[in-house]
Amino acid sequence: MPAQSDAPGERRPPLRYSLRDQVLCALRGALVTGELCPGTVYSAPALALRFDVSATPVREAMQQLVREGAVEVVHNRGFRVASRSVRDLAELAEVRALIEVPVMLRLARTVRPECWEPLRPLAQDTVVAAGAGDRAAYADADRAFHAALLGLGGNAQLVAVAGELHGRAQWPAAHGPGPHPAQLLADATEHAVLLDALVARDLPTVESLVREHFSGVPGT
């Protein structure tokens, strides 16, 4: 008997993650935790053995990390984990502040208070990850929270640019062992405080929190 096709109009739900996405997630986690060391060159075949996959999804994932500035291509050798200086991180923080501070102030004035409430679970996700000392999970949750904040402005290009800058600043392995869990937790709790200020349309507090957020834990 031939296999039954889907009913008209029905679509099979897509797989949640491709193999390439799974490898990319694993590589990001290894970067954040320091398993992949700054300045070290890693070949796609060696990483493929490590993750028990073929080299193709590894190369695809590493090319994405090249675009994010986390690694760089080394001809005929593989990919070198990027190193960031203190000055690099300060410059990234300055650029992010130049973009995000005025945007957040505009959103504080124009977004209805009730629209901020759906972001509270995302803020809580950062607290949970920080409390567990899970830097990789914190990095993911932090990106999701900041993208959701800026996304309320409706400017997809802004979200993309800010997200790229966020990613470039978010690799603790590239500038030392990374923040202590207590630092991560302190940083994560600022997210809920920021939401309170946005709901209250407290512009001075919003500006202060956003600026201090960038000057604190790297990659927040």
mmCIF file of C-alpha atoms in Angstrom:
data_model
loop_
_atom_site.group_PDB
_atom_site.id
_atom_site.type_symbol
_atom_site.label_atom_id
_atom_site.label_comp_id
_atom_site.label_asym_id
_atom_site.label_seq_id
_atom_site.Cartn_x
_atom_site.Cartn_y
_atom_site.Cartn_z
ATOM 1 C CA MET A 1 0.000 0.000 0.000
ATOM 2 C CA PRO A 2 1.477 3.398 -0.901
ATOM 3 C CA ALA A 3 2.233 5.749 1.940
ATOM 4 C CA GLN A 4 -0.541 8.163 2.697
ATOM 5 C CA SER A 5 0.211 11.742 1.777
ATOM 6 C CA ASP A 6 -0.587 14.667 3.973
ATOM 7 C CA ALA A 7 -4.087 16.056 3.701
ATOM 8 C CA PRO A 8 -4.476 19.094 1.452
ATOM 9 C CA GLY A 9 -3.256 22.192 3.169
ATOM 10 C CA GLU A 10 -1.392 20.252 5.849
ATOM 11 C CA ARG A 11 2.346 20.501 6.272
ATOM 12 C CA ARG A 12 4.619 18.332 8.282
ATOM 13 C CA PRO A 13 6.209 20.285 11.113
ATOM 14 C CA PRO A 14 9.854 21.051 10.288
ATOM 15 C CA LEU A 15 12.639 19.550 12.348
ATOM 16 C CA ARG A 16 13.465 21.978 15.110
ATOM 17 C CA TYR A 17 17.185 21.969 14.496
ATOM 18 C CA SER A 18 19.297 20.895 11.550
ATOM 19 C CA LEU A 19 22.550 19.049 12.147
ATOM 20 C CA ARG A 20 24.391 22.229 11.236
ATOM 21 C CA ASP A 21 22.418 24.152 13.877
ATOM 22 C CA GLN A 22 23.162 21.513 16.494
ATOM 23 C CA VAL A 23 26.873 21.735 15.729
ATOM 24 C CA LEU A 24 26.726 25.537 15.750
ATOM 25 C CA CYS A 25 25.078 25.468 19.186
ATOM 26 C CA ALA A 26 27.743 23.081 20.475
ATOM 27 C CA LEU A 27 30.564 25.226 19.060
ATOM 28 C CA ARG A 28 29.122 28.379 20.602
ATOM 29 C CA GLY A 29 28.933 26.625 23.942
ATOM 30 C CA ALA A 30 32.548 25.478 23.613
ATOM 31 C CA LEU A 31 33.642 29.028 22.825
ATOM 32 C CA VAL A 32 31.788 30.533 25.767
ATOM 33 C CA THR A 33 33.082 27.964 28.258
ATOM 34 C CA GLY A 34 36.646 28.198 26.993
ATOM 35 C CA GLU A 35 36.862 24.653 25.626
ATOM 36 C CA LEU A 36 37.920 26.225 22.331
ATOM 37 C CA CYS A 37 40.860 28.460 23.194
ATOM 38 C CA PRO A 38 41.638 31.877 21.683
ATOM 39 C CA GLY A 39 44.456 31.834 19.193
ATOM 40 C CA THR A 40 44.193 28.066 18.661
ATOM 41 C CA VAL A 41 43.542 26.644 15.190
ATOM 42 C CA TYR A 42 41.004 23.826 14.891
ATOM 43 C CA SER A 43 40.423 21.764 11.757
ATOM 44 C CA ALA A 44 36.937 20.801 10.626
ATOM 45 C CA PRO A 45 37.785 17.061 10.527
ATOM 46 C CA ALA A 46 39.119 17.152 14.096
ATOM 47 C CA LEU A 47 36.011 18.948 15.339
ATOM 48 C CA ALA A 48 33.846 16.531 13.374
ATOM 49 C CA LEU A 49 35.398 13.629 15.280
ATOM 50 C CA ARG A 50 34.844 15.487 18.527
ATOM 51 C CA PHE A 51 31.127 15.946 17.832
ATOM 52 C CA ASP A 52 30.704 12.612 16.037
ATOM 53 C CA VAL A 53 29.443 14.159 12.794
ATOM 54 C CA SER A 54 30.780 14.608 9.281
ATOM 55 C CA ALA A 55 33.006 17.564 8.467
ATOM 56 C CA THR A 56 30.373 19.298 6.312
ATOM 57 C CA PRO A 57 28.060 20.602 9.097
ATOM 58 C CA VAL A 58 31.150 21.619 11.076
ATOM 59 C CA ARG A 59 32.451 23.698 8.164
ATOM 60 C CA GLU A 60 29.010 25.254 7.680
ATOM 61 C CA ALA A 61 28.754 26.111 11.374
ATOM 62 C CA MET A 62 32.284 27.503 11.481
ATOM 63 C CA GLN A 63 31.545 29.736 8.484
ATOM 64 C CA GLN A 64 28.648 31.191 10.473
ATOM 65 C CA LEU A 65 31.034 31.841 13.354
ATOM 66 C CA VAL A 66 33.402 33.535 10.895
ATOM 67 C CA ARG A 67 30.579 35.905 9.960
ATOM 68 C CA GLU A 68 29.967 36.549 13.655
ATOM 69 C CA GLY A 69 33.622 37.338 14.231
ATOM 70 C CA ALA A 70 34.199 34.497 16.679
ATOM 71 C CA VAL A 71 36.701 32.638 14.497
ATOM 72 C CA GLU A 72 38.769 33.346 11.392
ATOM 73 C CA VAL A 73 39.764 31.164 8.473
ATOM 74 C CA VAL A 74 43.349 29.891 8.333
ATOM 75 C CA HIS A 75 44.061 28.704 4.785
ATOM 76 C CA ASN A 76 44.619 24.950 4.502
ATOM 77 C CA ARG A 77 44.559 24.544 8.280
ATOM 78 C CA GLY A 78 41.114 25.307 9.643
ATOM 79 C CA PHE A 79 39.714 28.017 11.888
ATOM 80 C CA ARG A 80 41.444 30.105 14.542
ATOM 81 C CA VAL A 81 39.465 31.265 17.577
ATOM 82 C CA ALA A 82 39.562 35.050 17.643
ATOM 83 C CA SER A 83 41.249 36.938 20.453
ATOM 84 C CA ARG A 84 39.798 40.176 21.796
ATOM 85 C CA SER A 85 41.788 42.811 23.615
ATOM 86 C CA VAL A 86 40.374 44.979 26.386
ATOM 87 C CA ARG A 87 40.296 47.804 23.864
ATOM 88 C CA ASP A 88 38.328 45.660 21.383
ATOM 89 C CA LEU A 89 35.685 44.986 24.011
ATOM 90 C CA ALA A 90 35.527 48.641 25.063
ATOM 91 C CA GLU A 91 35.028 49.701 21.454
ATOM 92 C CA LEU A 92 32.275 47.129 20.957
ATOM 93 C CA ALA A 93 30.545 48.346 24.121
ATOM 94 C CA GLU A 94 30.791 51.950 22.926
ATOM 95 C CA VAL A 95 29.254 51.153 19.549
ATOM 96 C CA ARG A 96 26.462 49.125 21.138
ATOM 97 C CA ALA A 97 25.680 51.963 23.522
ATOM 98 C CA LEU A 98 25.587 54.486 20.663
ATOM 99 C CA ILE A 99 22.993 52.327 18.921
ATOM 100 C CA GLU A 100 20.940 50.904 21.766
ATOM 101 C CA VAL A 101 20.695 53.745 24.293
ATOM 102 C CA PRO A 102 18.712 56.122 22.025
ATOM 103 C CA VAL A 103 16.621 53.227 20.721
ATOM 104 C CA MET A 104 15.713 52.069 24.219
ATOM 105 C CA LEU A 105 14.814 55.614 25.232
ATOM 106 C CA ARG A 106 12.538 55.925 22.192
ATOM 107 C CA LEU A 107 10.910 52.592 22.976
ATOM 108 C CA ALA A 108 10.428 53.620 26.604
ATOM 109 C CA ARG A 109 8.465 56.622 25.390
ATOM 110 C CA THR A 110 6.415 54.889 22.701
ATOM 111 C CA VAL A 111 5.816 51.237 23.626
ATOM 112 C CA ARG A 112 2.737 50.572 25.743
ATOM 113 C CA PRO A 113 3.638 49.379 29.261
ATOM 114 C CA GLU A 114 1.755 46.085 28.878
ATOM 115 C CA CYS A 115 3.860 45.170 25.814
ATOM 116 C CA TRP A 116 6.950 44.693 27.991
ATOM 117 C CA GLU A 117 5.369 42.014 30.162
ATOM 118 C CA PRO A 118 5.827 39.087 27.709
ATOM 119 C CA LEU A 119 9.586 39.666 27.960
ATOM 120 C CA ARG A 120 9.715 38.787 31.643
ATOM 121 C CA PRO A 121 10.103 35.021 31.031
ATOM 122 C CA LEU A 122 13.106 35.807 28.820
ATOM 123 C CA ALA A 123 14.602 37.901 31.601
ATOM 124 C CA GLN A 124 13.979 35.045 34.026
ATOM 125 C CA ASP A 125 15.746 32.641 31.662
ATOM 126 C CA THR A 126 18.927 34.694 32.038
ATOM 127 C CA VAL A 127 18.616 34.556 35.831
ATOM 128 C CA VAL A 128 18.159 30.781 35.805
ATOM 129 C CA ALA A 129 21.167 30.257 33.513
ATOM 130 C CA ALA A 130 23.319 32.635 35.535
ATOM 131 C CA GLY A 131 22.286 31.013 38.801
ATOM 132 C CA ALA A 132 23.334 27.642 37.412
ATOM 133 C CA GLY A 133 26.673 29.068 36.299
ATOM 134 C CA ASP A 134 25.900 27.909 32.741
ATOM 135 C CA ARG A 135 27.723 30.447 30.580
ATOM 136 C CA ALA A 136 26.598 28.908 27.305
ATOM 137 C CA ALA A 137 22.920 28.943 28.326
ATOM 138 C CA TYR A 138 23.339 32.468 29.671
ATOM 139 C CA ALA A 139 24.799 33.655 26.370
ATOM 140 C CA ASP A 140 21.810 32.226 24.479
ATOM 141 C CA ALA A 141 19.268 33.656 26.918
ATOM 142 C CA ASP A 142 20.980 37.052 26.955
ATOM 143 C CA ARG A 143 20.916 37.272 23.154
ATOM 144 C CA ALA A 144 17.242 36.298 23.101
ATOM 145 C CA PHE A 145 16.314 38.918 25.704
ATOM 146 C CA HIS A 146 18.144 41.787 24.012
ATOM 147 C CA ALA A 147 16.792 40.829 20.588
ATOM 148 C CA ALA A 148 13.246 40.809 21.991
ATOM 149 C CA LEU A 149 13.740 44.231 23.561
ATOM 150 C CA LEU A 150 14.912 45.822 20.336
ATOM 151 C CA GLY A 151 12.415 43.821 18.298
ATOM 152 C CA LEU A 152 9.534 45.803 19.787
ATOM 153 C CA GLY A 153 10.731 48.721 17.661
ATOM 154 C CA GLY A 154 9.846 46.815 14.512
ATOM 155 C CA ASN A 155 13.197 47.472 12.800
ATOM 156 C CA ALA A 156 14.572 44.124 11.661
ATOM 157 C CA GLN A 157 17.788 45.655 10.322
ATOM 158 C CA LEU A 158 18.514 47.249 13.686
ATOM 159 C CA VAL A 159 17.946 43.934 15.464
ATOM 160 C CA ALA A 160 20.302 42.190 13.040
ATOM 161 C CA VAL A 161 23.087 44.767 13.400
ATOM 162 C CA ALA A 162 22.765 44.915 17.184
ATOM 163 C CA GLY A 163 22.713 41.126 17.331
ATOM 164 C CA GLU A 164 25.930 40.871 15.340
ATOM 165 C CA LEU A 165 27.667 43.327 17.681
ATOM 166 C CA HIS A 166 26.296 41.424 20.667
ATOM 167 C CA GLY A 167 27.708 38.179 19.311
ATOM 168 C CA ARG A 168 31.138 39.710 18.717
ATOM 169 C CA ALA A 169 31.316 40.744 22.371
ATOM 170 C CA GLN A 170 29.950 37.504 23.762
ATOM 171 C CA TRP A 171 32.868 35.075 23.692
ATOM 172 C CA PRO A 172 34.467 35.067 27.197
ATOM 173 C CA ALA A 173 37.072 32.562 26.041
ATOM 174 C CA ALA A 174 38.499 35.261 23.800
ATOM 175 C CA HIS A 175 39.378 37.582 26.655
ATOM 176 C CA GLY A 176 40.034 35.439 29.700
ATOM 177 C CA PRO A 177 38.216 32.868 31.794
ATOM 178 C CA GLY A 178 34.945 34.751 31.714
ATOM 179 C CA PRO A 179 32.873 36.339 34.468
ATOM 180 C CA HIS A 180 32.321 34.706 37.830
ATOM 181 C CA PRO A 181 28.819 33.213 38.271
ATOM 182 C CA ALA A 182 28.043 35.919 40.817
ATOM 183 C CA GLN A 183 28.819 38.554 38.179
ATOM 184 C CA LEU A 184 26.571 36.814 35.692
ATOM 185 C CA LEU A 185 23.742 36.692 38.228
ATOM 186 C CA ALA A 186 24.118 40.380 39.075
ATOM 187 C CA ASP A 187 24.025 41.194 35.383
ATOM 188 C CA ALA A 188 20.996 38.984 34.782
ATOM 189 C CA THR A 189 18.985 40.612 37.553
ATOM 190 C CA GLU A 190 19.416 43.968 35.799
ATOM 191 C CA HIS A 191 17.140 42.693 33.039
ATOM 192 C CA ALA A 192 14.091 42.612 35.303
ATOM 193 C CA VAL A 193 14.996 46.024 36.744
ATOM 194 C CA LEU A 194 15.242 47.396 33.199
ATOM 195 C CA LEU A 195 11.795 46.023 32.370
ATOM 196 C CA ASP A 196 10.375 47.712 35.473
ATOM 197 C CA ALA A 197 11.870 51.023 34.351
ATOM 198 C CA LEU A 198 10.508 50.580 30.814
ATOM 199 C CA VAL A 199 7.028 49.812 32.139
ATOM 200 C CA ALA A 200 7.205 52.927 34.338
ATOM 201 C CA ARG A 201 8.628 54.997 31.448
ATOM 202 C CA ASP A 202 11.403 56.077 33.780
ATOM 203 C CA LEU A 203 13.780 57.410 31.108
ATOM 204 C CA PRO A 204 16.701 58.403 33.372
ATOM 205 C CA THR A 205 16.770 54.934 34.929
ATOM 206 C CA VAL A 206 16.472 53.245 31.517
ATOM 207 C CA GLU A 207 19.431 55.218 30.181
ATOM 208 C CA SER A 208 21.521 54.578 33.285
ATOM 209 C CA LEU A 209 20.802 50.848 33.287
ATOM 210 C CA VAL A 210 21.567 50.360 29.600
ATOM 211 C CA ARG A 211 24.849 52.277 29.814
ATOM 212 C CA GLU A 212 25.934 50.439 32.969
ATOM 213 C CA HIS A 213 24.908 47.116 31.433
ATOM 214 C CA PHE A 214 27.402 47.581 28.611
ATOM 215 C CA SER A 215 30.186 48.688 30.934
ATOM 216 C CA GLY A 216 29.797 45.647 33.193
ATOM 217 C CA VAL A 217 30.051 41.958 32.254
ATOM 218 C CA PRO A 218 31.413 41.456 28.710
ATOM 219 C CA GLY A 219 28.900 40.304 26.163
ATOM 220 C CA THR A 220 25.736 41.339 28.023
#
